[in-house]
Amino acid sequence: MDYSNELFDTAKRYIPGGVNSPVRAFRSVNGTPFFTKKANGPYLYTVDGIQLIDFVCTWGPAIHGHNHPDIKQAITSALDKGTSFGTPNSYEVSMAKLLQKIVPSVEKVRMCNSGTEATMSAIRLARGYTRKNKVIKFAGCYHGHTDSLLVKAGSGALTLGNSDSAGIPQSLAEETIVLEYNDISSLEEVFKSYKEKIACVIIEPYPANCGLILPKENFLLKLRSITEQNQALLIFDEVMTGFRVSLGGAQEKEGIIPDLTAMGKIIGGGLPVGALGGKASIMDYLAPEGPVYQAGTLSGNPLALSAGITALQLLIDQNPYSLLEKLGRQISNALLDTANSKGIPLQVPQVGSMFALFFTENPVTNFTEATHSDTESFARFFNNNLKNGVYLPPSPYETCFISTAHSSSVIDQATDIMCRSLLSI
Ligand SMILES: *Cc1c(COP(=O)(O)O)cnc(C)c1O
């Protein structure tokens, strides 16, 4: 990848680490990143002329694959009318109505430009609404790079080994209580010790930024009842799981209604969009209706929303979830069979079109267990795949995504490559 290497050398002179988001730098797989020239369907094409089957899907958003013709068309026709108005526009109304219909907890919704903005505003709103300060989060859950949530976070923060970022005042971090996912008894204890102080609990219902972790039976239900009993808001961060594990997200799949929901990724159809939705009585605490300030120069942007609305409409029309589940299972079963046949210790948690690999003997139910997996084996697995034309997330603590553009023949081909890559770690 000569041209990629050359671009990366130049990039490092002008951009910190050569990248605009840390995990893209390939540090946890002992490599240097390739540069992408274009993307189409299930494929990325590097500047070096190499075609890769893509299971990163731009870190989640591309559930329809890259450059879907309908989304492209929607952006093109919106573009004809202007790139940004700074006034209300009809796309915002269509999007809000769509989200109210699709996402069980959403009665009202505010659009923003990223998942980080959505979770940041959710926390402020929860504090403003409850007049309490403390926030509970779970180790390994990543909620974007907002100060009070960048404590024991997953994703890039995790692989860099500084789970607490420099630049976050201790006094602020102290307002965040971090618990182990799937552990109800510590949650109960914390609510006892900090009675009347906890504004909210924020959670990735299926943590997907430290590999992929699934909830134990009743964990999310108990979380819902404990928060309710203590008048603390329950915030589902569905930036990853929303529109991914089912149309209405993990909340629909699990039958649980959180008070607030943060959305992002798929909702923008590949353009920068985030959203915060929830009960009308809480959402009306946002300015200009209420006292909690939240704003955005480009929020509700017509290009971004036209892409997002079309992405959601495609999901409604195609209802691809059982097909995606089947493909997800095909891959995870094949990987597990191959690992078992060679005695390679491997876990492949999977839900719908999301799957991850942990090189460890025991099932992973929380962050601590996730960090006990063999990351060097993952790095070798990753690099074998890349050599053979399959691009996986360049970190052991990320999730792989399948899109509707991954046809069954592409999945067969990729599965074969992944199994061979596994045999030669
Ligand atoms: C990606 C992600 C975010 C942050 O979204 P950005 O658009 O990158 O700011 C927040 N929460 C979860 C669960 C995510 O996966």
mmCIF file of N, CA, C and O and ligand atoms in Angstrom, residues 21 59 113-119 141-145 155 203-209 237-241 262-265 272-274 398 401, ligand 1:
data_model
loop_
_atom_site.group_PDB
_atom_site.id
_atom_site.type_symbol
_atom_site.label_atom_id
_atom_site.label_comp_id
_atom_site.label_asym_id
_atom_site.label_seq_id
_atom_site.Cartn_x
_atom_site.Cartn_y
_atom_site.Cartn_z
ATOM 1 N N SER A 21 -9.803 10.780 13.856
ATOM 2 C CA SER A 21 -10.463 10.019 14.921
ATOM 3 C C SER A 21 -9.482 8.888 15.263
ATOM 4 O O SER A 21 -9.023 8.187 14.351
ATOM 5 N N TRP A 59 -18.130 2.615 10.612
ATOM 6 C CA TRP A 59 -18.345 2.463 12.062
ATOM 7 C C TRP A 59 -19.820 2.380 12.442
ATOM 8 O O TRP A 59 -20.213 2.779 13.536
ATOM 9 N N ASN A 113 -25.910 17.072 15.417
ATOM 10 C CA ASN A 113 -25.000 16.705 14.320
ATOM 11 C C ASN A 113 -24.109 15.494 14.569
ATOM 12 O O ASN A 113 -23.338 15.112 13.700
ATOM 13 N N SER A 114 -24.177 14.929 15.770
ATOM 14 C CA SER A 114 -23.361 13.742 16.054
ATOM 15 C C SER A 114 -23.923 13.017 17.269
ATOM 16 O O SER A 114 -24.723 13.580 18.034
ATOM 17 N N GLY A 115 -23.449 11.790 17.438
ATOM 18 C CA GLY A 115 -23.842 11.020 18.608
ATOM 19 C C GLY A 115 -23.356 11.678 19.897
ATOM 20 O O GLY A 115 -24.048 11.685 20.912
ATOM 21 N N THR A 116 -22.157 12.246 19.840
ATOM 22 C CA THR A 116 -21.601 12.926 21.006
ATOM 23 C C THR A 116 -22.506 14.068 21.467
ATOM 24 O O THR A 116 -22.773 14.228 22.656
ATOM 25 N N GLU A 117 -22.979 14.849 20.507
ATOM 26 C CA GLU A 117 -23.881 15.947 20.877
ATOM 27 C C GLU A 117 -25.157 15.408 21.522
ATOM 28 O O GLU A 117 -25.695 15.998 22.462
ATOM 29 N N ALA A 118 -25.645 14.290 21.001
ATOM 30 C CA ALA A 118 -26.894 13.732 21.517
ATOM 31 C C ALA A 118 -26.738 13.284 22.970
ATOM 32 O O ALA A 118 -27.575 13.606 23.823
ATOM 33 N N THR A 119 -25.634 12.569 23.288
ATOM 34 C CA THR A 119 -25.461 12.097 24.667
ATOM 35 C C THR A 119 -25.137 13.262 25.602
ATOM 36 O O THR A 119 -25.608 13.311 26.729
ATOM 37 N N CYS A 141 -18.707 1.182 28.105
ATOM 38 C CA CYS A 141 -19.691 1.856 27.254
ATOM 39 C C CYS A 141 -19.110 3.178 26.782
ATOM 40 O O CYS A 141 -18.616 3.971 27.588
ATOM 41 N N TYR A 142 -19.178 3.397 25.488
ATOM 42 C CA TYR A 142 -18.676 4.644 24.908
ATOM 43 C C TYR A 142 -19.875 5.496 24.529
ATOM 44 O O TYR A 142 -20.800 5.036 23.870
ATOM 45 N N HIS A 143 -19.852 6.735 24.979
ATOM 46 C CA HIS A 143 -20.981 7.622 24.677
ATOM 47 C C HIS A 143 -20.511 8.866 23.961
ATOM 48 O O HIS A 143 -21.079 9.946 24.119
ATOM 49 N N GLY A 144 -19.453 8.754 23.173
ATOM 50 C CA GLY A 144 -18.899 9.932 22.513
ATOM 51 C C GLY A 144 -17.853 10.564 23.410
ATOM 52 O O GLY A 144 -17.544 10.056 24.494
ATOM 53 N N HIS A 145 -17.287 11.698 22.957
ATOM 54 C CA HIS A 145 -16.133 12.238 23.683
ATOM 55 C C HIS A 145 -16.482 13.438 24.566
ATOM 56 O O HIS A 145 -15.684 14.324 24.795
ATOM 57 N N SER A 155 -14.268 2.033 22.922
ATOM 58 C CA SER A 155 -13.842 2.520 21.616
ATOM 59 C C SER A 155 -12.397 2.985 21.625
ATOM 60 O O SER A 155 -11.552 2.389 22.261
ATOM 61 N N ILE A 203 -26.666 4.189 29.270
ATOM 62 C CA ILE A 203 -26.163 2.857 28.924
ATOM 63 C C ILE A 203 -26.290 2.594 27.428
ATOM 64 O O ILE A 203 -27.232 3.065 26.788
ATOM 65 N N GLU A 204 -25.307 1.874 26.885
ATOM 66 C CA GLU A 204 -25.494 1.253 25.585
ATOM 67 C C GLU A 204 -26.235 -0.043 25.896
ATOM 68 O O GLU A 204 -25.657 -0.926 26.566
ATOM 69 N N PRO A 205 -27.478 -0.198 25.457
ATOM 70 C CA PRO A 205 -28.212 -1.402 25.852
ATOM 71 C C PRO A 205 -27.448 -2.676 25.491
ATOM 72 O O PRO A 205 -27.468 -3.639 26.254
ATOM 73 N N TYR A 206 -26.805 -2.687 24.327
ATOM 74 C CA TYR A 206 -25.854 -3.753 23.990
ATOM 75 C C TYR A 206 -24.508 -3.069 23.774
ATOM 76 O O TYR A 206 -24.264 -2.511 22.710
ATOM 77 N N PRO A 207 -23.637 -3.057 24.778
ATOM 78 C CA PRO A 207 -22.359 -2.349 24.619
ATOM 79 C C PRO A 207 -21.613 -2.858 23.382
ATOM 80 O O PRO A 207 -21.343 -4.047 23.261
ATOM 81 N N ALA A 208 -21.298 -1.944 22.479
ATOM 82 C CA ALA A 208 -20.708 -2.341 21.200
ATOM 83 C C ALA A 208 -19.442 -1.551 20.917
ATOM 84 O O ALA A 208 -18.982 -1.466 19.790
ATOM 85 N N ASN A 209 -18.871 -0.958 21.959
ATOM 86 C CA ASN A 209 -17.635 -0.211 21.809
ATOM 87 C C ASN A 209 -16.514 -0.794 22.655
ATOM 88 O O ASN A 209 -15.498 -0.139 22.898
ATOM 89 N N ASP A 237 -28.369 4.907 25.112
ATOM 90 C CA ASP A 237 -27.547 5.412 24.019
ATOM 91 C C ASP A 237 -27.655 4.393 22.884
ATOM 92 O O ASP A 237 -26.996 3.359 22.898
ATOM 93 N N GLU A 238 -28.526 4.725 21.941
ATOM 94 C CA GLU A 238 -28.751 3.806 20.808
ATOM 95 C C GLU A 238 -28.098 4.338 19.532
ATOM 96 O O GLU A 238 -28.577 4.093 18.432
ATOM 97 N N VAL A 239 -27.013 5.085 19.723
ATOM 98 C CA VAL A 239 -26.287 5.604 18.560
ATOM 99 C C VAL A 239 -25.843 4.435 17.659
ATOM 100 O O VAL A 239 -25.884 4.526 16.436
ATOM 101 N N MET A 240 -25.456 3.329 18.283
ATOM 102 C CA MET A 240 -25.013 2.155 17.532
ATOM 103 C C MET A 240 -26.167 1.193 17.253
ATOM 104 O O MET A 240 -26.329 0.713 16.138
ATOM 105 N N THR A 241 -26.972 0.899 18.280
ATOM 106 C CA THR A 241 -27.994 -0.145 18.161
ATOM 107 C C THR A 241 -29.266 0.351 17.471
ATOM 108 O O THR A 241 -30.029 -0.456 16.939
ATOM 109 N N ALA A 262 -30.554 8.525 22.882
ATOM 110 C CA ALA A 262 -29.602 9.215 22.008
ATOM 111 C C ALA A 262 -29.452 8.394 20.735
ATOM 112 O O ALA A 262 -29.334 7.175 20.782
ATOM 113 N N MET A 263 -29.501 9.097 19.607
ATOM 114 C CA MET A 263 -29.392 8.421 18.306
ATOM 115 C C MET A 263 -28.287 9.059 17.482
ATOM 116 O O MET A 263 -27.883 10.189 17.733
ATOM 117 N N GLY A 264 -27.804 8.330 16.482
ATOM 118 C CA GLY A 264 -26.773 8.851 15.593
ATOM 119 C C GLY A 264 -26.514 7.830 14.500
ATOM 120 O O GLY A 264 -27.349 6.974 14.218
ATOM 121 N N LYS A 265 -25.344 7.897 13.904
ATOM 122 C CA LYS A 265 -24.896 6.908 12.913
ATOM 123 C C LYS A 265 -25.936 6.643 11.808
ATOM 124 O O LYS A 265 -26.071 7.463 10.912
ATOM 125 N N PRO A 272 -23.419 13.651 8.713
ATOM 126 C CA PRO A 272 -23.358 13.841 10.172
ATOM 127 C C PRO A 272 -24.709 14.245 10.771
ATOM 128 O O PRO A 272 -25.158 15.382 10.577
ATOM 129 N N VAL A 273 -25.331 13.303 11.482
ATOM 130 C CA VAL A 273 -26.606 13.584 12.148
ATOM 131 C C VAL A 273 -26.625 12.874 13.493
ATOM 132 O O VAL A 273 -26.139 11.754 13.617
ATOM 133 N N GLY A 274 -27.216 13.531 14.481
ATOM 134 C CA GLY A 274 -27.515 12.892 15.753
ATOM 135 C C GLY A 274 -28.900 13.341 16.159
ATOM 136 O O GLY A 274 -29.469 14.263 15.551
ATOM 137 N N GLU A 398 -13.913 -3.241 19.036
ATOM 138 C CA GLU A 398 -14.943 -2.638 18.202
ATOM 139 C C GLU A 398 -15.844 -3.757 17.689
ATOM 140 O O GLU A 398 -15.546 -4.939 17.864
ATOM 141 N N PHE A 401 -19.846 -4.846 11.403
ATOM 142 C CA PHE A 401 -21.205 -4.601 10.914
ATOM 143 C C PHE A 401 -21.407 -5.196 9.531
ATOM 144 O O PHE A 401 -20.538 -5.093 8.660
HETATM 145 C C1 LIG B 1 -20.351 6.317 17.899
HETATM 146 C C2 LIG B 1 -21.033 6.395 19.201
HETATM 147 C C3 LIG B 1 -21.213 7.615 19.871
HETATM 148 C C4 LIG B 1 -20.608 8.896 19.368
HETATM 149 O O1 LIG B 1 -21.134 9.298 18.150
HETATM 150 P P1 LIG B 1 -20.287 10.339 17.256
HETATM 151 O O2 LIG B 1 -21.186 10.590 16.091
HETATM 152 O O3 LIG B 1 -19.024 9.639 16.905
HETATM 153 O O4 LIG B 1 -20.070 11.541 18.082
HETATM 154 C C5 LIG B 1 -21.945 7.630 21.030
HETATM 155 N N1 LIG B 1 -22.468 6.500 21.529
HETATM 156 C C6 LIG B 1 -22.321 5.312 20.924
HETATM 157 C C7 LIG B 1 -22.970 4.108 21.518
HETATM 158 C C8 LIG B 1 -21.590 5.216 19.755
HETATM 159 O O5 LIG B 1 -21.416 4.028 19.190
#
